[in-house]
């Protein structure tokens, strides 16, 4: 059912490229801007737990996100409208809808620019009609009044909810977007379908946890996500490198759409793992962990711990919106026990109050030896991250294992953005697989 919906949509979301001739070597390149104000580790953990706890109630509709905004550390810079208006969106691989806060303001020259999208200031904006086919793919507020006979312009209303009850409602619309390409040319793409949100509510999308964002760029696996819509024109592939945002100055991270990575680095340097599928959560990018090792010793974790059950619980999601990583509880307990056995550093006093189970005191030690964590994935690939990807430094001289437990039957394991740092991740939607490489971030 899902694939037929997808192919149907590929007919509807027909993109016209105005000034960009797509060649196989050209791709779209969007800067990902790290958010720095959540540097307090307790706040990051709280935001991540908020996102993860929302996952207990799986979404009923495939078009409702299963996630609340976590500590989602990366913003994408989107330009929409004619002339282009610049907006900062939370880049989220855990949801599908692209939406921005909209303001109906007519003459906003005195208003602070960039706080909302102003459709009245754009020549290319239009809302879908309620009887337009794309309208069927966004959740509608009830009751819907769509009368085709009267032919009155009834716009397509949408109401999109996140797992914690946060919602955005408004008009499902289309706009022209402006991008830079890999060869620094400017490209425009017509008819990006997005939610023009006139009302937002809930903790995820308002206030400090939204951190000044003007919307969300859903990069999920579903058909209306930014990457699915644009990917149709660019080989159904997107990739990103998340670089360490705690460095100063923070290195530039990019989201690229349509990059064929062999233009940049050799395919041989990539490891691939196939997507797993959860029909009850089609937005997420699931991968399959088969086993875990600590300092080269494979842990005796029952493989059923990693599976997706009939209720859609379990499995492992690659998520940009969560900072730390989460493992199903029986696996987490064994990983933690193995770390405790292998780590030869003194415990950091009082540090467990921060919410982590293992914190070590590394003050005065120039090169502390931390145990080596490896994930063995389906497709015979191995994710072997550096220790900095799974130890977080909440205070000078203190390092905590940035992994937490997820209770069985209450969600899934998560490879968060910290664990992904320094890797080029390529989401190959066409071949249903994820490629990753430690080589390739430098050249992007
Ligand atoms: C982190 O910030 C919160 C408030 O935002 C504060 O209550 C807490 O004490 C801070 N924690 C640390 C370790 O600085
Ligand atoms: C609209 O803004 C311009 C300044 O850009 C100002 O001169 C004009 O009076 C404004 N019009 C209204 C109706 O507020
Ligand atoms: C409504 O009318 C439009 C154009 O008149 C047509 O393309 C569309 O299929 C109709 N939709 C429904 C649900 O009848
Ligand atoms: C494109 O790149 C130029 C030069 O780096 C920059 O000034 C401009 O803002 C970029 N445009 C977009 C749409 O990102
Ligand atoms: C693994 O877990 C499954 C389901 O809980 C159980 O049926 C099976 O016996 C377990 N296997 C081992 C080797 O413990
Ligand atoms: C870490 O160890 C140093 C001495 O080596 C000590 O002064 C400091 O209080 C310790 N810090 C914590 C958080 O345990």
Coordinates of C-alpha atoms and ligand atoms in Angstrom, one line a residue, residues 301-305, ligand 5:
X301 CA 22.8 -10.1 23.7
X302 CA 19.8 -12.1 22.5
X303 CA 19.2 -11.0 18.9
X304 CA 15.4 -10.8 19.5
X305 CA 16.2 -7.6 21.6
Ligands
LIG5 C1 15.8 -15.0 23.0 O1 14.6 -14.4 23.3 C2 13.5 -15.1 22.8 C3 12.2 -14.2 23.1 O2 12.3 -13.6 24.3 C4 13.4 -16.4 23.5 O3 12.3 -17.1 23.0 C5 14.6 -17.2 23.2 O4 14.6 -18.4 23.9 C6 15.9 -16.4 23.7 N1 17.1 -17.1 23.2 C7 18.1 -17.3 24.1 C8 19.3 -18.0 23.5 O5 18.1 -17.0 25.2

